[in-house]
Short mmCIF file of C-alpha atoms and ligand atoms in Angstrom, two decimals:
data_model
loop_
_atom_site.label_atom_id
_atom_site.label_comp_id
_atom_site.label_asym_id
_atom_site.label_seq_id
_atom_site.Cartn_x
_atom_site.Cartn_y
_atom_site.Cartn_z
CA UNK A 1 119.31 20.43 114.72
CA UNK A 2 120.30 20.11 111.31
CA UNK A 3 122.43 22.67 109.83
CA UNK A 4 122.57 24.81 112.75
CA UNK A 5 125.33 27.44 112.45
CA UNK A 6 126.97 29.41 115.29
CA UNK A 7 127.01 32.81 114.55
CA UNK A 8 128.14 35.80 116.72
CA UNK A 9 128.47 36.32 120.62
CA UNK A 10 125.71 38.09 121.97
CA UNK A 11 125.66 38.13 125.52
CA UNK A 12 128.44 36.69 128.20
CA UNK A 13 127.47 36.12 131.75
CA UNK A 14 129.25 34.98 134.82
CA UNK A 15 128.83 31.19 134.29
CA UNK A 16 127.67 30.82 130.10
CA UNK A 17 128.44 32.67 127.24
CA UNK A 18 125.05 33.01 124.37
CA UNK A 19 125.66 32.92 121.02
CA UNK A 20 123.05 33.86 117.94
CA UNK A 21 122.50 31.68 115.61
CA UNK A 22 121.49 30.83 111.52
CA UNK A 23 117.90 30.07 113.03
CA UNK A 24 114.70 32.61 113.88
CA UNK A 25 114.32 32.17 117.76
CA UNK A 26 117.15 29.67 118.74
CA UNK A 27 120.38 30.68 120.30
CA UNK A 28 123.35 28.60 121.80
CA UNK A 29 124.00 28.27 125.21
CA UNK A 30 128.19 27.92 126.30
CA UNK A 31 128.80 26.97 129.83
CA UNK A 32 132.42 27.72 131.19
CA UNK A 33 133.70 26.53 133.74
CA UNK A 34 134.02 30.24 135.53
CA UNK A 35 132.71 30.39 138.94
CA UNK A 36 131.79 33.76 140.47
CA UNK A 37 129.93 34.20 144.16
CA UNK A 38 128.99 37.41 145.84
CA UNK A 39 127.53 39.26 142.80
CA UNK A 40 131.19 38.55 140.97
CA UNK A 41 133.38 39.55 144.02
CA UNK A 42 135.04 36.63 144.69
CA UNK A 43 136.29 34.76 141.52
CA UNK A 44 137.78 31.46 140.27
CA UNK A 45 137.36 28.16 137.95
CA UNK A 46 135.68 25.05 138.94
CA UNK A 47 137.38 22.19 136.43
CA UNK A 48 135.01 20.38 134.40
CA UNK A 49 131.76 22.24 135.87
CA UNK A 50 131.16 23.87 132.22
CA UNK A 51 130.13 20.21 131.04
CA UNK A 52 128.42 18.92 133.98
CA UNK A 53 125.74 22.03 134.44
CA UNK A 54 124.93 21.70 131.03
CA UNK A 55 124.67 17.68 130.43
CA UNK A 56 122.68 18.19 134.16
CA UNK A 57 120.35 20.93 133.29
CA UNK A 58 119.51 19.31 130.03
CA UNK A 59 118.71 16.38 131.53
CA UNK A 60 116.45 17.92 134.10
CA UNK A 61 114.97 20.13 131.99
CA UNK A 62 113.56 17.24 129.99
CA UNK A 63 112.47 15.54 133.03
CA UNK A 64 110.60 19.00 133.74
CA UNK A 65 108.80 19.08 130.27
CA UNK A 66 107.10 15.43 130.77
CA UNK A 67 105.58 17.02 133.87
CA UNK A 68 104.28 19.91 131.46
CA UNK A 69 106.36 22.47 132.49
CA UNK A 70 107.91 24.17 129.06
CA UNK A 71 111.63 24.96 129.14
CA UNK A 72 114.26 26.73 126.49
CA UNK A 73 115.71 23.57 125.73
CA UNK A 74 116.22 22.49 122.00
CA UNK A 75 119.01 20.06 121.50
CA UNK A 76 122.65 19.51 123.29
CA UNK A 77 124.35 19.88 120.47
CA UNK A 78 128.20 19.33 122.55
CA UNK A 79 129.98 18.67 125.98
CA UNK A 80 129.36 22.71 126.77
CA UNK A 81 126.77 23.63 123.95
CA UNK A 82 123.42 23.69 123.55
CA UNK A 83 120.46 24.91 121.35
CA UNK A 84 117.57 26.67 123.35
CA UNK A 85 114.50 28.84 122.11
CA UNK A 86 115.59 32.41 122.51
CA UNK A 87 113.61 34.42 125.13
CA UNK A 88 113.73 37.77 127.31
CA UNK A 89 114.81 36.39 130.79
CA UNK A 90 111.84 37.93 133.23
CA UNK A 91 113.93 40.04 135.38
CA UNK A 92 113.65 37.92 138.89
CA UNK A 93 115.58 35.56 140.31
CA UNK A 94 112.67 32.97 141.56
CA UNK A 95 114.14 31.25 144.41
CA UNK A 96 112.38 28.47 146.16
CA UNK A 97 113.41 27.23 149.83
CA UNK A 98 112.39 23.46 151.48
CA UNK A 99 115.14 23.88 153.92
CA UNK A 100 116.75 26.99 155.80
CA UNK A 101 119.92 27.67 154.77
CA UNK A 102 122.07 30.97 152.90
CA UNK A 103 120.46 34.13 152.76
CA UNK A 104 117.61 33.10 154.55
CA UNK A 105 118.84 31.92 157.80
CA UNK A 106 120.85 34.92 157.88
CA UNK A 107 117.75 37.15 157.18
CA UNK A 108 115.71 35.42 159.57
CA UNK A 109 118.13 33.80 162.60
CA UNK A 110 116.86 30.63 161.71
CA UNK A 111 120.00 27.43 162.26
CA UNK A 112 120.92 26.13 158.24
CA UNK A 113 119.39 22.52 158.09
CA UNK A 114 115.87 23.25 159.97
CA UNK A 115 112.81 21.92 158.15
CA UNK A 116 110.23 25.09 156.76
CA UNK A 117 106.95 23.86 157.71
CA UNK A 118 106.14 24.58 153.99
CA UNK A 119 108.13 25.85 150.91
CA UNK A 120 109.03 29.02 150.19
CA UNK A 121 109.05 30.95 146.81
CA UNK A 122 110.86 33.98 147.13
CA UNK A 123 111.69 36.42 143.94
CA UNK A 124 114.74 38.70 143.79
CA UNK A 125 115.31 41.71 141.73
CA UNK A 126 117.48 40.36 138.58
CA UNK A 127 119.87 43.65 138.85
CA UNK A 128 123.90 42.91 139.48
CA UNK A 129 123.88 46.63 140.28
CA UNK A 130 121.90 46.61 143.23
CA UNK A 131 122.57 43.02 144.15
CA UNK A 132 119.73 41.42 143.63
CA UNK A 133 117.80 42.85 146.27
CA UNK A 134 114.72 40.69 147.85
CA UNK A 135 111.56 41.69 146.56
CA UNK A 136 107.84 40.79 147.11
CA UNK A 137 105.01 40.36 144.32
CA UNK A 138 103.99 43.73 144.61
CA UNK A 139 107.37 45.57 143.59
CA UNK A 140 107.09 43.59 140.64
CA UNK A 141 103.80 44.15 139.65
CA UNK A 142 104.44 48.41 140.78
CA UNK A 143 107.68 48.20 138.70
CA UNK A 144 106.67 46.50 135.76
CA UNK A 145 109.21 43.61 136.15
CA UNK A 146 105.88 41.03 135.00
CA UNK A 147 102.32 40.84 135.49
CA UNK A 148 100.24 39.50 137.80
CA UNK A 149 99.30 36.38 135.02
CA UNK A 150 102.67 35.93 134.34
CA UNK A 151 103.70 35.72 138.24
CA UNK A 152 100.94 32.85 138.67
CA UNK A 153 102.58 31.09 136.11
CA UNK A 154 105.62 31.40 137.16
CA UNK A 155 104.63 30.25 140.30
CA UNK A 156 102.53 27.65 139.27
CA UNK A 157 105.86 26.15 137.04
CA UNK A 158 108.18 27.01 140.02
CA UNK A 159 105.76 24.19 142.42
CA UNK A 160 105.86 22.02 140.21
CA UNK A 161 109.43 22.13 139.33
CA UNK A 162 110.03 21.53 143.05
CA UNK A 163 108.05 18.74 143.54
CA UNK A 164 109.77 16.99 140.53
CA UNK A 165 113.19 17.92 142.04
CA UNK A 166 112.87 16.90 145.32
CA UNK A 167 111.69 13.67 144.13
CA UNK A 168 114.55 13.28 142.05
CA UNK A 169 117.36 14.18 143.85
CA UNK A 170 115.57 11.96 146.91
CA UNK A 171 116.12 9.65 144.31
CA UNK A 172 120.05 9.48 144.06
CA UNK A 173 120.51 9.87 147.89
CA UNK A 174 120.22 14.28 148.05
CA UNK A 175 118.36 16.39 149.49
CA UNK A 176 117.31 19.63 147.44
CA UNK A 177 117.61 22.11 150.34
CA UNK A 178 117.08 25.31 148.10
CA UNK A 179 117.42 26.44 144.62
CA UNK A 180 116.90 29.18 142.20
CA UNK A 181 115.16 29.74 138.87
CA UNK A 182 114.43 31.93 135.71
CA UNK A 183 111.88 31.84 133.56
CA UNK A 184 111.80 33.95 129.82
CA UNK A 185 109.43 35.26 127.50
CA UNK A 186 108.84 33.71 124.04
CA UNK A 187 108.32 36.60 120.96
CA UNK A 188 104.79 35.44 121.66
CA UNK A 189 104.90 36.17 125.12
CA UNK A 190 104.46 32.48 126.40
CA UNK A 191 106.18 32.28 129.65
CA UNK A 192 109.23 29.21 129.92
CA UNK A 193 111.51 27.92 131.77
CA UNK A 194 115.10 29.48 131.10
CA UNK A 195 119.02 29.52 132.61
CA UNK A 196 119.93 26.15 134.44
CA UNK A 197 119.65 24.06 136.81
CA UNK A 198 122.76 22.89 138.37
CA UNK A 199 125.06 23.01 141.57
CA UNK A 200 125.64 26.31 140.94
CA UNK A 201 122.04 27.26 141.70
CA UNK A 202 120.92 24.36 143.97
CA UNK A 203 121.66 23.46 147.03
CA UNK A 204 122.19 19.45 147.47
CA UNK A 205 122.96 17.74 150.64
CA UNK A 206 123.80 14.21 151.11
CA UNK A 207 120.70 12.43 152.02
CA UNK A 208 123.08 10.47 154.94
CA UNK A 209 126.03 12.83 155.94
CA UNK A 210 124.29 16.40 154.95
CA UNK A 211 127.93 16.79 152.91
CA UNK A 212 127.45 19.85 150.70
CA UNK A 213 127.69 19.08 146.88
CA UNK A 214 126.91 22.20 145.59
CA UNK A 215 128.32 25.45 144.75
CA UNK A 216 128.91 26.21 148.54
CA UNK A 217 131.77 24.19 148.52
CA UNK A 218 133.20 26.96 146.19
CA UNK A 219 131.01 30.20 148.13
CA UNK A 220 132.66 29.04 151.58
CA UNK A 221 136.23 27.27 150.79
CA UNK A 222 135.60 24.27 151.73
CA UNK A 223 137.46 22.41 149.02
CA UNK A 224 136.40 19.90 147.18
CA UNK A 225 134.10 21.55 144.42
CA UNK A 226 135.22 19.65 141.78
CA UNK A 227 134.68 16.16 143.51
CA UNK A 228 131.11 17.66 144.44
CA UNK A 229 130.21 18.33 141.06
CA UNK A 230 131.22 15.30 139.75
CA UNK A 231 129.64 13.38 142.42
CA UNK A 232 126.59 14.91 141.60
CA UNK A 233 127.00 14.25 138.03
CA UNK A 234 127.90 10.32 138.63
CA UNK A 235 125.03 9.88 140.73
CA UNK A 236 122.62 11.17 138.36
CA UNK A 237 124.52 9.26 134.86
CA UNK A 238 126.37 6.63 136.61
CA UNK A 239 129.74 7.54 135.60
P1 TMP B 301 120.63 32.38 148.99
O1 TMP B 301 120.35 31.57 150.24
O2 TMP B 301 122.02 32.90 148.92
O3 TMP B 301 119.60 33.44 148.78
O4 TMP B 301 120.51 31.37 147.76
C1 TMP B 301 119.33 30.63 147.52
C2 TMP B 301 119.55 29.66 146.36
O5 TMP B 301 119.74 30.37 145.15
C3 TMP B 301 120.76 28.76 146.50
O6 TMP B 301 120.41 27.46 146.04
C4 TMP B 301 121.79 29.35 145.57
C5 TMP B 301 120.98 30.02 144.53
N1 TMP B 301 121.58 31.27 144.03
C6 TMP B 301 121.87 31.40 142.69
O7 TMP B 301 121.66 30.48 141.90
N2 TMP B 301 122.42 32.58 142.27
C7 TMP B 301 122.67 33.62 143.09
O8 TMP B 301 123.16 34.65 142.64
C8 TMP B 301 122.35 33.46 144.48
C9 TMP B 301 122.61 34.58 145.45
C10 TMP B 301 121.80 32.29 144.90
N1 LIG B 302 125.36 34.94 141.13
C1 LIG B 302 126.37 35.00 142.19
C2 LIG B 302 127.53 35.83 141.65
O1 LIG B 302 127.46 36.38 140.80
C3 LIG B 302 126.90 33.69 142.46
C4 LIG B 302 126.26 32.88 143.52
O2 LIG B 302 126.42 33.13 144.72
O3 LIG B 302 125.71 31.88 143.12
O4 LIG B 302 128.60 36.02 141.94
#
């Protein structure tokens, strides 16, 4: 974007940091390299994941708008930075499972690994304060959080995003076990695709050996996070 100028810090999260910009409805996007699990309780730095969830997410997130599904992004404009539309992040975590694993074989006693007869999309309360709790359509419809339109796109997006996921991770040898979305709200209301897509909200198993190569690593201690990350990120550029 041509003359684009970064302007003042409006926001900083666990993982990015948002910036305002010299242009109506686009903001910049900073990814750090900060890694945070269990709603910020356990913290620490995962080298080099910064650039990798944001050259990965843009790259998926143009994959996802040839299949029609409309995302924030607007130009990587650097190894950590990038342009994307300005919206009001919907306040649910959509999460969608192909695979048991985390939360939900916890929840439900069911062994990490086992096949779901179909996929699941699940929606969380976006609220650090009460941890996310698990919600169902109709807490967010009695609370206001979106409307029942704007949860039928959303899910309607999230399938589709899925399918074109699974297909390409199958692609470069991983499985897409589960992962988690967020969708925003243009000035106008339109409903897109928002936050990233990355390790740090997928889960990705090696096709072969089921070897984690994902945020887990991180979540769990099982070393190796940064080799994870960038395995991910070879297999996807080739480098
Ligand atoms: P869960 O099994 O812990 O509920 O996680 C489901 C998926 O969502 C998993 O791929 C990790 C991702 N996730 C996030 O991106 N952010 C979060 O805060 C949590 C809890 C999970
Ligand atoms: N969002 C979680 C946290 O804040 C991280 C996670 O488990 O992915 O700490």
């Amino acid at each position: 974007m041509k003359n684009l100028e970064k302007l003042e810090q409006l926001y900083e999260g666990k993982a990015k940091k948002v910036y305002s910009t010299n242009v109506e409805g686009v903001v910049i996007v900073d990814y750090k390299d900060d890694a945070t699990a269990f709603n910020g309780e356990k913290k620490g730095t995962i080298l080099g994941k910064g650039v990798i969830n944001n050259k990965m997410s843009n790259y998926i997130m143009k994959q996802l708008e040839e299949t029609g599904v409309p995302t924030h992004l607007v130009e990587e404009l650097s190894d950590r930075e990038t342009a994307v539309k300005k919206v009001s992040i919907v306040p649910l975590e959509v999460i969608v499972r192909n695979v048991a694993a985390g939360s939900f074989s916890k929840r439900m006693g069911v062994e990490e690994g086992k096949e779901l007869l179909r996929p699941i999309i699940e929606f969380s309360y976006k609220c650090d304060e009460l941890n996310d709790p698990f919600i169902n359509d109709d807490y967010a419809l009695a609370l206001g959080l979106a409307t029942e339109e704007e949860i039928e796109t959303i899910k309607s997006y999230t399938r589709k995003v899925n399918e074109t996921l699974k297909a390409f991770f199958l692609n470069i040898g991983i499985k897409l076990i589960d992962f988690k979305i967020e969708f925003g709200r243009l000035a106008d209301g339109t409903i897109i695709l928002a936050d990233e897509i990355s390790p740090d909200t997928c889960r990705l198993w090696d096709v072969n050996t089921n070897e984690k190569l994902d945020k887990d690593r991180f979540r769990r201690d099982l070393g190796g996070t940064e080799e994870a990350y960038q395995e991910v990120m070879r297999r996807i550029f080739g480098k």
